[in-house]
Coordinates of C-alpha atoms in Angstrom, one line a residue:
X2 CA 0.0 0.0 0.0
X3 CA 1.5 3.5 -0.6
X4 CA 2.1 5.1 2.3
X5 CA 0.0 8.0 1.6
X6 CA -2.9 5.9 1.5
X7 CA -2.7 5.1 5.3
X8 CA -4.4 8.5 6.5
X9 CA -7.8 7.3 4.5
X10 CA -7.6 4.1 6.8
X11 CA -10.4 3.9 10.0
X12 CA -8.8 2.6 13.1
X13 CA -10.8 -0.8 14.1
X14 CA -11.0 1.6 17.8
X15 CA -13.3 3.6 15.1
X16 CA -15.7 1.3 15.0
X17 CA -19.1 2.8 15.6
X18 CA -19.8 5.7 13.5
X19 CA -22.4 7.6 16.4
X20 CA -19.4 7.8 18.4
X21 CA -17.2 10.1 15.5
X22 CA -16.5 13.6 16.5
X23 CA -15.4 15.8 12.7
X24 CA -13.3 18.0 13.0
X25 CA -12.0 20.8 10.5
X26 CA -10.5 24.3 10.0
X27 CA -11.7 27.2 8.1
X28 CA -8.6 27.4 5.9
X29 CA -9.0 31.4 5.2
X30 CA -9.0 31.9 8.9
X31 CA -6.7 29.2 10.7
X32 CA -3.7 27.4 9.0
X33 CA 0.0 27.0 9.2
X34 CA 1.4 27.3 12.8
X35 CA -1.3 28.0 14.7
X36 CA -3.3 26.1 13.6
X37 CA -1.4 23.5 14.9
X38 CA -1.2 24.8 17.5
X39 CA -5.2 25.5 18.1
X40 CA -5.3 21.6 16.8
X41 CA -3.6 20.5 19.6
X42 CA -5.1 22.7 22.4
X43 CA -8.6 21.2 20.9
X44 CA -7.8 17.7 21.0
X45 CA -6.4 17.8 24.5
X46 CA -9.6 19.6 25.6
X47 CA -11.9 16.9 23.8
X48 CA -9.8 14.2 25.7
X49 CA -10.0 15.6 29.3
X50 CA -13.6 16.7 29.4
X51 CA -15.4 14.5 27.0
X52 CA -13.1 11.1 27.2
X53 CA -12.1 10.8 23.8
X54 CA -9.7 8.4 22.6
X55 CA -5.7 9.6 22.5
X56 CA -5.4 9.1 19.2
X57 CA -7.1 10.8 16.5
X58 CA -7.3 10.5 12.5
X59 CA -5.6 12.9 10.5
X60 CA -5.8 13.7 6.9
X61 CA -6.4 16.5 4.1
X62 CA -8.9 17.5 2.0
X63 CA -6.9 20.1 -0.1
X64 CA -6.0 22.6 2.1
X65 CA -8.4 22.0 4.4
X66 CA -7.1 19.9 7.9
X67 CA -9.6 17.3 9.0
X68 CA -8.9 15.2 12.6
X69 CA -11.6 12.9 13.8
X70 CA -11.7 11.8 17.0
X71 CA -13.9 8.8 18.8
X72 CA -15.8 9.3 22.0
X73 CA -14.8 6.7 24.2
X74 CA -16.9 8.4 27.2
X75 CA -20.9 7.5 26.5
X76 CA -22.0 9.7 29.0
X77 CA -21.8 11.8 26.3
X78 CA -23.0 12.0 23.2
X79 CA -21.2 13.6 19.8
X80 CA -24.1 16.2 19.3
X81 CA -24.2 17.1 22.9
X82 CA -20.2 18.0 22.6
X83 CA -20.4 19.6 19.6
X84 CA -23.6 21.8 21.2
X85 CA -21.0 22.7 24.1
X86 CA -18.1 23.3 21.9
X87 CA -20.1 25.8 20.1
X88 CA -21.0 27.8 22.6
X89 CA -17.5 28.7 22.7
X90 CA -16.3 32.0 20.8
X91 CA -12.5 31.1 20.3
X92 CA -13.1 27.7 18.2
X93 CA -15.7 29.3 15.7
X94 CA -12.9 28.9 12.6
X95 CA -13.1 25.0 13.3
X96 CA -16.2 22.8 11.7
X97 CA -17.8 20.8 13.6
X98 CA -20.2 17.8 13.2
X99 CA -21.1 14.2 13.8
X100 CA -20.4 11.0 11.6
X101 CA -23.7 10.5 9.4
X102 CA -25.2 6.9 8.6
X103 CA -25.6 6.5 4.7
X104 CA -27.5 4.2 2.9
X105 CA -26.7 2.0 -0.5
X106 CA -29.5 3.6 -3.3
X107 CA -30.5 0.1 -4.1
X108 CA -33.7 -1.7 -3.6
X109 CA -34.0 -5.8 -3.2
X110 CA -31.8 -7.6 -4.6
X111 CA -21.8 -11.6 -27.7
X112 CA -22.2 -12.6 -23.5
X113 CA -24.5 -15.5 -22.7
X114 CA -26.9 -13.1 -20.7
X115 CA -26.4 -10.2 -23.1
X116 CA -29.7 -11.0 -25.2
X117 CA -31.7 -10.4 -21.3
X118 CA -29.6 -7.5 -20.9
X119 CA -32.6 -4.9 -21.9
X120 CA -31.1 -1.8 -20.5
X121 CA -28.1 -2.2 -22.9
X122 CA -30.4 -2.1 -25.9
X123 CA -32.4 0.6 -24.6
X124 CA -29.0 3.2 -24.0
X125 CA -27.7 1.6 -27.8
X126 CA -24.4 0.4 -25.8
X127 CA -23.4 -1.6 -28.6
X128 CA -23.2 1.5 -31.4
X129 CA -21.2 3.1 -28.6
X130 CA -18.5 0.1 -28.1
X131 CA -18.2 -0.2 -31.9
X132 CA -17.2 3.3 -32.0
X133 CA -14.4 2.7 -29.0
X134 CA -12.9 0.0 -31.6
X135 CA -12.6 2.3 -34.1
X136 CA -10.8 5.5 -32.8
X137 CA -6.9 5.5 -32.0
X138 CA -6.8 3.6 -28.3
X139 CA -6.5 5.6 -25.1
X140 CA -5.3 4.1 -21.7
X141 CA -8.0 2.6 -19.9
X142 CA -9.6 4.8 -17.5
X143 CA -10.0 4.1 -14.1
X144 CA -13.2 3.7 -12.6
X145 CA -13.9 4.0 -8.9
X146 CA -16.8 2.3 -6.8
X147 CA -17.0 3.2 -3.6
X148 CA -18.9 0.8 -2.3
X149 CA -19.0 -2.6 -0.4
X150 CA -16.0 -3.9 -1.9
X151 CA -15.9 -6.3 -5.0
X152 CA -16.4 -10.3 -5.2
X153 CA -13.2 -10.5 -7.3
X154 CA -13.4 -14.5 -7.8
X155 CA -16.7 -13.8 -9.9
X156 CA -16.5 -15.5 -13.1
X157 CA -17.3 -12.2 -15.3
X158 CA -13.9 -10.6 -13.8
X159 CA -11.5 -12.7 -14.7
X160 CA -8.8 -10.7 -16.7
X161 CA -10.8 -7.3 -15.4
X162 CA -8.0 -4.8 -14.7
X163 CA -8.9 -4.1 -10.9
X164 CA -7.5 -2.9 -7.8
X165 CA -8.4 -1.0 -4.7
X166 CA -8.6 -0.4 -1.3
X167 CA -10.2 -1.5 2.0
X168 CA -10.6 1.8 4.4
X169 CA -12.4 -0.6 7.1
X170 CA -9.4 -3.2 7.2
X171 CA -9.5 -6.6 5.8
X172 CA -10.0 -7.5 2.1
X173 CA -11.7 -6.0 -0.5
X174 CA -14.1 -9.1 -0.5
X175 CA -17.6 -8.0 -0.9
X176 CA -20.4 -10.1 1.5
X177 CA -23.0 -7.4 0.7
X178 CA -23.1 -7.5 -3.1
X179 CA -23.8 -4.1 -3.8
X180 CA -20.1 -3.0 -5.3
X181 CA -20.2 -6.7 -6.8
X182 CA -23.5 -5.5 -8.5
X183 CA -22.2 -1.9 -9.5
X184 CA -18.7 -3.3 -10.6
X185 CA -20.3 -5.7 -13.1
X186 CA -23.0 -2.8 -14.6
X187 CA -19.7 -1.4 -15.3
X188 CA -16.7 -3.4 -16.1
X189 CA -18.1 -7.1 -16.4
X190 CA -15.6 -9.0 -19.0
X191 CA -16.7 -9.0 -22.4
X192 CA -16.0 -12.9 -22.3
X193 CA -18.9 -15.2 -23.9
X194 CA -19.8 -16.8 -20.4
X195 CA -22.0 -13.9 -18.5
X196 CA -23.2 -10.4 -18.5
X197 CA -21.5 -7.7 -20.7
X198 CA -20.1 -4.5 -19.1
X199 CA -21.2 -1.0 -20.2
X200 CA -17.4 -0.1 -20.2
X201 CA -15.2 -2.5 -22.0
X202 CA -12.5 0.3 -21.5
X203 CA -12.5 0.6 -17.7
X204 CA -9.9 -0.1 -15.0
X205 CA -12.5 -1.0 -12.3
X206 CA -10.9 0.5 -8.4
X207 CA -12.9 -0.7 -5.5
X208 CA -12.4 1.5 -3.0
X209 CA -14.4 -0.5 0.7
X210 CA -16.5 1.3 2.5
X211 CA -18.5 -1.0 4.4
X212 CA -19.5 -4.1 4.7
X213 CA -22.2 -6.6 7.0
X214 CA -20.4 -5.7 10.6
X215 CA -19.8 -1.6 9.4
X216 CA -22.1 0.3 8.7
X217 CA -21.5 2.6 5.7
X218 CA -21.6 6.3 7.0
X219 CA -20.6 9.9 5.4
X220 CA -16.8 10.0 7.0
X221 CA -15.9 6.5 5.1
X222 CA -17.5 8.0 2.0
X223 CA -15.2 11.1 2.2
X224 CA -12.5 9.2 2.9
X225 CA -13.6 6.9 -0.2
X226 CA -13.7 10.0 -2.4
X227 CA -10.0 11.2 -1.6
X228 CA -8.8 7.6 -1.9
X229 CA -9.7 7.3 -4.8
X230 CA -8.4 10.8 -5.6
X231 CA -5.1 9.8 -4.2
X232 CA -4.9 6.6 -6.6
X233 CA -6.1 7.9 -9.9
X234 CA -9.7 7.1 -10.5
X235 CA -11.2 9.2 -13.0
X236 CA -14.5 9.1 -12.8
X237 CA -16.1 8.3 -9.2
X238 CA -19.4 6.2 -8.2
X239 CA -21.3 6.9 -5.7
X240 CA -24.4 4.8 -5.4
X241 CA -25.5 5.4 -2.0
X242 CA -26.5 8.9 -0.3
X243 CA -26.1 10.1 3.4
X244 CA -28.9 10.6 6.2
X245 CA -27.7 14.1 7.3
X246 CA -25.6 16.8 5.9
X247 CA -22.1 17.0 5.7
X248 CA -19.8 19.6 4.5
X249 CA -16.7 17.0 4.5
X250 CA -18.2 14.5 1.8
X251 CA -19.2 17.9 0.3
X252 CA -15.7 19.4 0.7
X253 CA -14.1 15.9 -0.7
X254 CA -16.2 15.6 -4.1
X255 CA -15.1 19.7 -4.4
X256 CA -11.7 18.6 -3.7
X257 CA -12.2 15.8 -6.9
X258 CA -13.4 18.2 -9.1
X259 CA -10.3 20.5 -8.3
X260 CA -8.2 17.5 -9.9
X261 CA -11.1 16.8 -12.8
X262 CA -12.4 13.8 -11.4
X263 CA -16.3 13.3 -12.5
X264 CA -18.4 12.4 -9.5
X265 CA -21.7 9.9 -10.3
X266 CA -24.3 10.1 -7.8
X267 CA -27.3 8.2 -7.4
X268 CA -30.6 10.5 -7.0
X269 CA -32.0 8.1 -4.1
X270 CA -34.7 6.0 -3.7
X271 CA -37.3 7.8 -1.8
X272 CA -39.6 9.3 -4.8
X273 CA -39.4 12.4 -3.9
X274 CA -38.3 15.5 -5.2
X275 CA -34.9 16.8 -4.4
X276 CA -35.3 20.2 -4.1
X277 CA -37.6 19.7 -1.3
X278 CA -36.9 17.2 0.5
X279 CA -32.6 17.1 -0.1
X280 CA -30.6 13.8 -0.8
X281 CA -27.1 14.0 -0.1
X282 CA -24.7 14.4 -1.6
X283 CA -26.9 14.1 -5.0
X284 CA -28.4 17.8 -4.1
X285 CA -25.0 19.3 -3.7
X286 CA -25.4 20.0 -7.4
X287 CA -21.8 20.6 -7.9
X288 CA -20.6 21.3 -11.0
X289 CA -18.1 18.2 -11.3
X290 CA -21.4 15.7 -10.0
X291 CA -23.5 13.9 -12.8
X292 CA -26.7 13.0 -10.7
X293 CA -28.8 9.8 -12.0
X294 CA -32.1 8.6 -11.5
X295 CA -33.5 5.7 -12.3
X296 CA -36.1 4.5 -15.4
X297 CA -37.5 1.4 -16.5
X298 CA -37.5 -0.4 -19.7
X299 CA -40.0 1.6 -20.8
X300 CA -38.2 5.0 -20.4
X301 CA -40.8 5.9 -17.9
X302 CA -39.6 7.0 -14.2
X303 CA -39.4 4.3 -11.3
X304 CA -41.7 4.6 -8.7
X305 CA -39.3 4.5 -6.1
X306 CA -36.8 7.1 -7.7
X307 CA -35.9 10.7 -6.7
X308 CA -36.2 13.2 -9.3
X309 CA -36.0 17.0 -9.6
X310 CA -34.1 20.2 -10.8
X311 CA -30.8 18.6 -9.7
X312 CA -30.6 15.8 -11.4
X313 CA -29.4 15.7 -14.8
X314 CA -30.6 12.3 -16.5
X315 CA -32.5 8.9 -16.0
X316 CA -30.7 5.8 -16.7
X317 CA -32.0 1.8 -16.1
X318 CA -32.6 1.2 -12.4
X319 CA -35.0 -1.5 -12.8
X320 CA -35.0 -5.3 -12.9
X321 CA -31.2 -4.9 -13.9
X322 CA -29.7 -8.0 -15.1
X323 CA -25.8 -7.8 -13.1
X324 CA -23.1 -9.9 -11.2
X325 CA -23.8 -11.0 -7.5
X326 CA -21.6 -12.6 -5.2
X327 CA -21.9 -16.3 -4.4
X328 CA -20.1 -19.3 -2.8
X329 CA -20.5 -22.2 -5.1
X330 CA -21.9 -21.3 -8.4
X331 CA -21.8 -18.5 -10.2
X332 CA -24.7 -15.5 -9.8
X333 CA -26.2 -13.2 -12.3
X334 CA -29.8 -11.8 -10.6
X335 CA -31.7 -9.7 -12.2
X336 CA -33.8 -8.2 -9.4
X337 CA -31.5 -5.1 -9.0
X338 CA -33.7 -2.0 -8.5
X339 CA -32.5 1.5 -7.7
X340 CA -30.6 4.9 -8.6
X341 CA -27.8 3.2 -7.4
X342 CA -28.0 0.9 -10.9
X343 CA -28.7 4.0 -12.5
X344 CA -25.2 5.6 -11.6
X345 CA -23.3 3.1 -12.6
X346 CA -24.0 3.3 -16.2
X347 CA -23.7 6.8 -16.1
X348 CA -20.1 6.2 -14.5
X349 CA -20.0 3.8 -17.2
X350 CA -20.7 6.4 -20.3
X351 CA -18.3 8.7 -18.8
X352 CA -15.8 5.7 -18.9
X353 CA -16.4 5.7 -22.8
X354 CA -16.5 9.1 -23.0
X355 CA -13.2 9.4 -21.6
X356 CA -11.8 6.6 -23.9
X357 CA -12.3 8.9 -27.1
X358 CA -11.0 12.2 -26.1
X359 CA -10.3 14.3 -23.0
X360 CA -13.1 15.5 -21.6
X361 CA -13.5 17.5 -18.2
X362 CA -16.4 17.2 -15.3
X363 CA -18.3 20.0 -16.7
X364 CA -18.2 19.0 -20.1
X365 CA -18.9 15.0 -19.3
X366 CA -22.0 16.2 -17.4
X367 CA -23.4 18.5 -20.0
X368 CA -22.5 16.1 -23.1
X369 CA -24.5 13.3 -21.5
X370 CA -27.8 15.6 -21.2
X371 CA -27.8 17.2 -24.2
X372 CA -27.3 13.2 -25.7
X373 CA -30.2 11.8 -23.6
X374 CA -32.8 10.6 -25.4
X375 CA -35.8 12.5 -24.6
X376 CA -39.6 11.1 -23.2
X377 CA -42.6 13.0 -22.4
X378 CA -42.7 11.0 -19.3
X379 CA -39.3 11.8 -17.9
X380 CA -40.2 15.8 -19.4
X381 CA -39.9 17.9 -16.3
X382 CA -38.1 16.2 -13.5
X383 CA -34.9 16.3 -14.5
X384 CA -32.3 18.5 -16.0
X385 CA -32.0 16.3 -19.6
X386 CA -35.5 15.2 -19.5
X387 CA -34.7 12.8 -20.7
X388 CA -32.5 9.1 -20.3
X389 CA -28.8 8.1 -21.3
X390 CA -28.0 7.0 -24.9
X391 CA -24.4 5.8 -25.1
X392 CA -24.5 5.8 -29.0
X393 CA -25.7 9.5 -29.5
X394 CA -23.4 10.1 -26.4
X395 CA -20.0 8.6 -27.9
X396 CA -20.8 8.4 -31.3
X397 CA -22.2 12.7 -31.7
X398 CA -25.3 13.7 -33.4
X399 CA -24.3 14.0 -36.9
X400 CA -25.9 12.1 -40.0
X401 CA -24.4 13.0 -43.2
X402 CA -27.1 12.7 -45.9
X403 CA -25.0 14.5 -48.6
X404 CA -23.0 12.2 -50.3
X405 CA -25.7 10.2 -50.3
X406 CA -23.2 7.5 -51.5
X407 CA -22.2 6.3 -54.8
X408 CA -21.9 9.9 -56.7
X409 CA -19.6 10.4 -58.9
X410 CA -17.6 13.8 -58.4
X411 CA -15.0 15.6 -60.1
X412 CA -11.7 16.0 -58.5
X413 CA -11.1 19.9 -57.9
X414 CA -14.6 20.9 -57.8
X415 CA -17.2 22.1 -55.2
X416 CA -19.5 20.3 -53.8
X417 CA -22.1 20.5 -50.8
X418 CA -21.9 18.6 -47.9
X419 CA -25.1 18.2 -45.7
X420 CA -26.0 16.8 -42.5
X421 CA -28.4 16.9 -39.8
X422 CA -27.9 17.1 -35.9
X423 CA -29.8 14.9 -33.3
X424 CA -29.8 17.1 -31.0
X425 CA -27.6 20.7 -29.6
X426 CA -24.6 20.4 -28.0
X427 CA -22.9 23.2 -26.5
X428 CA -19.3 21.5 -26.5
X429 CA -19.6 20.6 -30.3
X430 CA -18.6 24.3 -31.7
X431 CA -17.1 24.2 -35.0
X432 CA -16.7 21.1 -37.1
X433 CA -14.3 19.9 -39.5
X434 CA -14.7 18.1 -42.7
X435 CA -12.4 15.6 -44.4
X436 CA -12.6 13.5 -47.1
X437 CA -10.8 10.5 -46.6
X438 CA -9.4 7.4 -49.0
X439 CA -11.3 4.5 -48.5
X440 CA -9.6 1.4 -47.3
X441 CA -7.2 3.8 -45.5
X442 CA -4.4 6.2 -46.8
X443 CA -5.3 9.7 -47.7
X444 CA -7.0 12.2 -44.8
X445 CA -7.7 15.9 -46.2
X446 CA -9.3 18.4 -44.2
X447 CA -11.7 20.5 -46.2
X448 CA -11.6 23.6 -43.7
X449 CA -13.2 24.3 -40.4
X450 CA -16.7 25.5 -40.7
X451 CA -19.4 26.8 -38.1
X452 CA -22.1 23.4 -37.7
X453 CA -24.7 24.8 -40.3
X454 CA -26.2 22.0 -41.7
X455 CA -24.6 22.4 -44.9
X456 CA -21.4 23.3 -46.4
X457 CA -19.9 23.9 -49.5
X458 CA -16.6 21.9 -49.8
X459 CA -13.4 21.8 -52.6
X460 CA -12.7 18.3 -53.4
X461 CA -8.8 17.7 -53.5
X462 CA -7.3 17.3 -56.4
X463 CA -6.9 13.4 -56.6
X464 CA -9.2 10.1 -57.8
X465 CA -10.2 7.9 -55.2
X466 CA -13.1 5.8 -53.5
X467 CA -13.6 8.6 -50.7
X468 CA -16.1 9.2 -47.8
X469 CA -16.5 12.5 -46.1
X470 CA -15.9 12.7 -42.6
X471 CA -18.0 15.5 -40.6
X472 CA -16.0 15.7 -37.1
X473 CA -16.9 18.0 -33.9
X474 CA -13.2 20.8 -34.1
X475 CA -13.1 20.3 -30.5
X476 CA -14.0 16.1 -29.6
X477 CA -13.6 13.2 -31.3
X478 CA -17.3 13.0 -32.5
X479 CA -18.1 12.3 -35.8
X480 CA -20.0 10.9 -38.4
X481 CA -19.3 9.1 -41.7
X482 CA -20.7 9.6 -45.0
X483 CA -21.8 6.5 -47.1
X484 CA -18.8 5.8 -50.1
X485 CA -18.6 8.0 -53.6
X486 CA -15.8 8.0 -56.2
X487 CA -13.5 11.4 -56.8
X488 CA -12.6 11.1 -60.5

């Protein structure tokens, strides 16, 4: 383990999350020395009036200094020290507040299974994997689920690129299923004997929050958050949400979008609308955060799924086919219901996105709605209104319908191009237009033009089988024309 990783670690002494005392500084009005300083004085006071353990956790959340302390004493509770604390003039730069409980956003419960696998024909996953073959290949990208830890011996991960880490102690082993269930939405080996993962491209890190004996709660999320920070992960997944506010898990997903880490929450399961009744840390609405509820296979909302101005999209979140763990023969149920479904193929389309071009937060988040595929049913209760699409997503909203395809054109001349859009995207700009040799070879740009519909191009001066090639200037979208002869 790198040795950096160790401050993310909760002691075994940490064991019941009610008994967690936050801690951390206002960085514009406390830091360097005496903050130290005021760090020290604090803990001291904590441990001879409120029996807290000696030691305490340390760690950073950019330049903000967190310490979390356990309350050994039960005479006292963590709200009624934080109430007396407060009352206290000289420690108003530090933040205070307890340990939440959180909660997984999950209700009940060319691969073999791929022809039961209905929410990958609904979001046109294969278009979007066809396209991944085709454009120069990128390094995977990593993928973290911070979760419940990962059955690793499952059948449909053998040869999955995965690592990770345990923040509870112990093995990443999963004994809950949830991260087994998320991890194979995502990454599940494209191998003829199972399920098929959204993202063939992904480096799956399984970063252990909890498990049957811990209960999952906001301070193992943060923790999860800058772990996976810390280790790479580009795009983070967050399938569960908290039972009370927090500003550290807030501060920690601020802290990932600092570094241009995407952030995939589920919306939660409670039907209601976020905006008036708050889910954390879905209603954070941050600007690196890609919020996700849930819809069935008929595009229409889930019963049970949170909706509302803050979230951006629907995805499947019902009666999803997946991985589960097991002891003796492999399992595949298909009774997985909930946002937290939902959020993992949206961490899954940003893994694609990611393996055709650079992309930032901002940029994944408002991509994937303007690409959603839009339903009168989903109108209204969410930012896209409408659910993913991982062809219009990866593969852009061009069609080319002029060349039609077997014209005959005059080398030198000019010639229109045409096309239609599916839909507006504010990070397409400008396009570019080639015309490139079929069977490989020759690539000529034709000029950048604004995305007008139509364009008026001059062919190079060469014969060849061609195609035209309408790109976005500024991603690798693009679309293809259908084959014509320069003569």
């Amino acid at each position: 383990m790198q040795p950096e990783l160790d401050q993310f670690l909760i002691p075994v002494e940490f064991a019941d999350y009610r008994r967690r005392l936050i801690i951390h500084n206002d960085p514009t009005r406390l830091a360097g020395e005496r903050l130290a300083s005021e760090f020290r004085t604090l803990l001291d006071t904590l441990q001879k009036e409120f029996g807290t353990l000696p030691q305490s956790m340390q760690f950073s959340a950019g330049e903000t200094a967190v310490r979390v302390v356990y309350l050994a004493d039960r005479r006292f509770s963590v709200g009624e020290v934080i109430a007396t604390l407060r009352k206290r003039p000289h420690l108003d730069a530090f933040h205070l507040e307890p340990d939440s409980r959180m909660t997984p956003a999950q209700l009940g419960s060319g691969d073999r299974l791929y022809p039961e696998q209905w929410a990958l024909t609904n979001i046109e996953a294969a278009a979007a994997w066809q396209r991944l073959a085709q454009v120069p290949p990128r390094p995977p990208v990593t993928v973290a689920i911070v979760d419940s830890g990962i059955d690793a011996k499952h059948e449909d991960f053998v040869g999955l690129d995965m690592s990770g880490l345990s923040i509870i102690g112990g093995t990443l082993a999963d004994d809950t299923g949830h991260g087994t269930m998320i991890a194979g939405i995502i990454g599940a080996v494209h191998n003829a004997i199972g399920v098929a993962g959204a993202a063939p491209n992904a480096r799956i890190l399984a970063i252990k929050i909890t498990d049957e004996r811990t209960p999952p709660s906001a301070l193992a999320g943060a923790l999860g958050i800058l772990a996976a920070v810390a280790m790479g992960a580009q795009v983070i997944n967050l399938s569960w949400h908290v039972l009370a506010t927090t500003s550290l898990l807030r501060l920690a997903i601020q802290i990932a979008g600092l570094d241009r880490r995407t952030v995939v929450a589920a919306a939660g399961n409670y039907g209601s609308n976020n905006s008036r009744i708050p889910t954390l840390p879905a209603s954070y609405a941050l600007s690196n955060m890609v919020v996700t509820m849930a819809s069935d296979r008929h595009d229409d909302k889930c019963w049970f799924s949170n909706y509302g101005p803050t979230v951006d999209l629907a995805a499947p979140g019902m009666r999803v086919l997946s991985t589960g763990i097991y002891y003796v023969h492999p399992r595949y149920p298909d009774d997985n219901n909930g946002t937290s479904a939902a959020a993992a193929y949206v961490s899954a389309a940003a893994s694609l996105l990611l393996g055709i071009d650079d992309w930032t937060p901002q940029e994944i988040r408002e991509h994937l709605n303007a690409s959603a595929d839009r339903f009168r049913s989903l109108e209204g209760i969410c930012r896209s209104n409408g659910r993913l699409n991982l062809r219009r997503a990866v593969c852009g909203p061009f069609h080319i319908v002029q060349p039609a395809g077997g014209e005959m054109l005059e080398s030198g001349s000019t010639f229109d191009v045409r096309w239609t859009s599916d839909y507006a995207d504010p990070v397409i700009g400008n396009v570019e237009i080639f015309a490139i040799r079929q069977g490989g070879g020759a690539s000529i740009s034709l000029g950048v033009f604004p995305d007008s519909g139509v364009q008026p191009v001059t062919l190079p001066n060469l014969t060849m089988p061609a195609f035209i090639r309408l790109k976005a200037q500024t991603k690798n979208l693009y679309a293809d024309s259908a084959p014509f002869e320069i003569v």
